[in-house]
PDB file of C-alpha atoms in Angstrom:
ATOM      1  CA  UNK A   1       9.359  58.798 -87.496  1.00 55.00           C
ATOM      2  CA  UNK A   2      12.851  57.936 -88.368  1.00 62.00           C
ATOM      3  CA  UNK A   3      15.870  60.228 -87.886  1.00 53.00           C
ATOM      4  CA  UNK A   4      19.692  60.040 -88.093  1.00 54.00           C
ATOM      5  CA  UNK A   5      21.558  60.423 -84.489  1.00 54.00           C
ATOM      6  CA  UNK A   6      25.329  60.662 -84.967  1.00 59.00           C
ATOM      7  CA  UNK A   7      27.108  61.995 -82.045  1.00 61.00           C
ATOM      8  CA  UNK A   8      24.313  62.651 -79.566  1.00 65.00           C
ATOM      9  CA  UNK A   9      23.165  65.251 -82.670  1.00 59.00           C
ATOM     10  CA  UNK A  10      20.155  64.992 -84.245  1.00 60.00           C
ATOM     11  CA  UNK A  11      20.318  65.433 -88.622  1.00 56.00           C
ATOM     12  CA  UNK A  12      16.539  66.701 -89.034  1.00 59.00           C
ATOM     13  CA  UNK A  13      17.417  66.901 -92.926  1.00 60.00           C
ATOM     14  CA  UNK A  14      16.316  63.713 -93.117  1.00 65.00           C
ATOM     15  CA  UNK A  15      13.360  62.529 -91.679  1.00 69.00           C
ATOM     16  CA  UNK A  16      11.390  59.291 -92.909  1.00 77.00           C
ATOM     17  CA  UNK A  17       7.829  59.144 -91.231  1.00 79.00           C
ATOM     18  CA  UNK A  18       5.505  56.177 -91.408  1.00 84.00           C
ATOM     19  CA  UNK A  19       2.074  55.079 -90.908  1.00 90.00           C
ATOM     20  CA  UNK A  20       1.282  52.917 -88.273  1.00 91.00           C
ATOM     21  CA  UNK A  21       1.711  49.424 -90.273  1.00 93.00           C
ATOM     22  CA  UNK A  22       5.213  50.558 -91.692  1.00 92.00           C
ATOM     23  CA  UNK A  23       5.684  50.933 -88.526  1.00 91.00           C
ATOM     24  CA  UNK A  24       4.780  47.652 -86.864  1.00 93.00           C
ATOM     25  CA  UNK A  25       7.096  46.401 -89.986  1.00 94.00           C
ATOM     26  CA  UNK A  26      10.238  48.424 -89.029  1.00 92.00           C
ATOM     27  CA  UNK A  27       9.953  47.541 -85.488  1.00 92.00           C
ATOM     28  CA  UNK A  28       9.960  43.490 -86.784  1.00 93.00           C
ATOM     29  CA  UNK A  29      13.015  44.212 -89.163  1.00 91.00           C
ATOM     30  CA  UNK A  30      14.516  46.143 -86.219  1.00 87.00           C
ATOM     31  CA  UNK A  31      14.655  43.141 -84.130  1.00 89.00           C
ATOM     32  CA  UNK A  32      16.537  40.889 -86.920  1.00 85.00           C
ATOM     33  CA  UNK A  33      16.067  37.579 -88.571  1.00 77.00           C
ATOM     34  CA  UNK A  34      12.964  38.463 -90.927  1.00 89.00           C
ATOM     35  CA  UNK A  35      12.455  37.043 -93.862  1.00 94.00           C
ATOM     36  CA  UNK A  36      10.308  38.689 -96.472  1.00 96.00           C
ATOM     37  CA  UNK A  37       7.959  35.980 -96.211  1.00 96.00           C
ATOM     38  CA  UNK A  38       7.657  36.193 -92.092  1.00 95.00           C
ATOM     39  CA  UNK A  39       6.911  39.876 -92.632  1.00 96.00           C
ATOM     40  CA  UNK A  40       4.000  39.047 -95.208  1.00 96.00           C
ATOM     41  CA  UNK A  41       2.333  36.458 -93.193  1.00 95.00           C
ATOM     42  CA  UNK A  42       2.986  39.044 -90.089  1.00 94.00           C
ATOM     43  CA  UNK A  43       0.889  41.507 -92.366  1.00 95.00           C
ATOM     44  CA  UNK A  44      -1.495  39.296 -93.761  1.00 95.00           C
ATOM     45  CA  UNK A  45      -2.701  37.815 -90.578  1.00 94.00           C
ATOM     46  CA  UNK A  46      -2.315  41.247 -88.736  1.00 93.00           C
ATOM     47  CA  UNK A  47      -4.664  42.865 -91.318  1.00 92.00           C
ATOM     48  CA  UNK A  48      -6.343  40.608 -92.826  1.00 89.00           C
ATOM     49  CA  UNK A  49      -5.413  41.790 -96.888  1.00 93.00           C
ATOM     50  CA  UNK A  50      -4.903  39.415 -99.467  1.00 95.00           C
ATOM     51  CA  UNK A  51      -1.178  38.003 -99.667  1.00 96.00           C
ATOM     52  CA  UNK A  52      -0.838  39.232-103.437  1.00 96.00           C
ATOM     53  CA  UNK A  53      -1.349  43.052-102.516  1.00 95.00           C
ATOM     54  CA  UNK A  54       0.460  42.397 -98.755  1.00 96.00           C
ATOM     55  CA  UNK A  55       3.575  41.152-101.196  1.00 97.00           C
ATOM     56  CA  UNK A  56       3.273  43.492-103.688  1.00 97.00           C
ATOM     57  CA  UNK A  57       2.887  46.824-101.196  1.00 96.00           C
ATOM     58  CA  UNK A  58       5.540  44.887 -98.938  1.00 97.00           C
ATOM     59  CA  UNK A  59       7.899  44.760-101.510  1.00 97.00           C
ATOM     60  CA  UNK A  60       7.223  48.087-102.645  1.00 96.00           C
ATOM     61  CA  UNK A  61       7.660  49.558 -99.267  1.00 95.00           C
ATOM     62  CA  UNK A  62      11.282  47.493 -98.804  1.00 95.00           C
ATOM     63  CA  UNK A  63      12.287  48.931-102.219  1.00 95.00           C
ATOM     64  CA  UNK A  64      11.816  52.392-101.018  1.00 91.00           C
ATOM     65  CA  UNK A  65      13.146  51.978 -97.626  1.00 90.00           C
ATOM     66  CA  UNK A  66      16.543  50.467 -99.495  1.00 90.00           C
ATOM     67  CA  UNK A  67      16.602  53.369-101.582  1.00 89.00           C
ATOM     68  CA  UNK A  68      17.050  55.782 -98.705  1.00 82.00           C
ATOM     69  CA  UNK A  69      19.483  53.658 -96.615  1.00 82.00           C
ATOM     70  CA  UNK A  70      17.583  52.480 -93.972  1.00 82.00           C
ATOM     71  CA  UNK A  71      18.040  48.913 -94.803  1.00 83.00           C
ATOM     72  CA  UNK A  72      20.420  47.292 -96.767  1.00 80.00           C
TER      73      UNK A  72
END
């Protein structure tokens, strides 16, 4: 679960929850220099899905993510 801290005060208006492989892919982006293609090997070996869907469901989830300002 994901939500804004700005002065030691919690904004509970927004809050982004994730299953478990988001996850795992937010904590990799959280720790800098991913590329979209180390994230879908990280996927595709992790879970074993085929690297069309990974990329396509990756990309999708990336898309969304930008769209709230998480990342940029």
């Amino acid at each position: 679960m994901i939500v804004e801290v700005c002065d030691r005060h919690i904004n509970m208006s927004d809050v982004y929850s994730m299953n478990k492989t988001a996850a795992n892919i937010w904590e990799r982006i959280d720790k800098g220099g991913c590329t979209f293609d180390e994230l879908l090997e990280f996927i595709c070996d992790t879970y074993d899905v085929l690297k069309d869907k990974a990329s396509y469901d990756l990309k999708k989830l990336l898309e969304e993510w930008e769209s709230y300002g998480l990342i940029y």
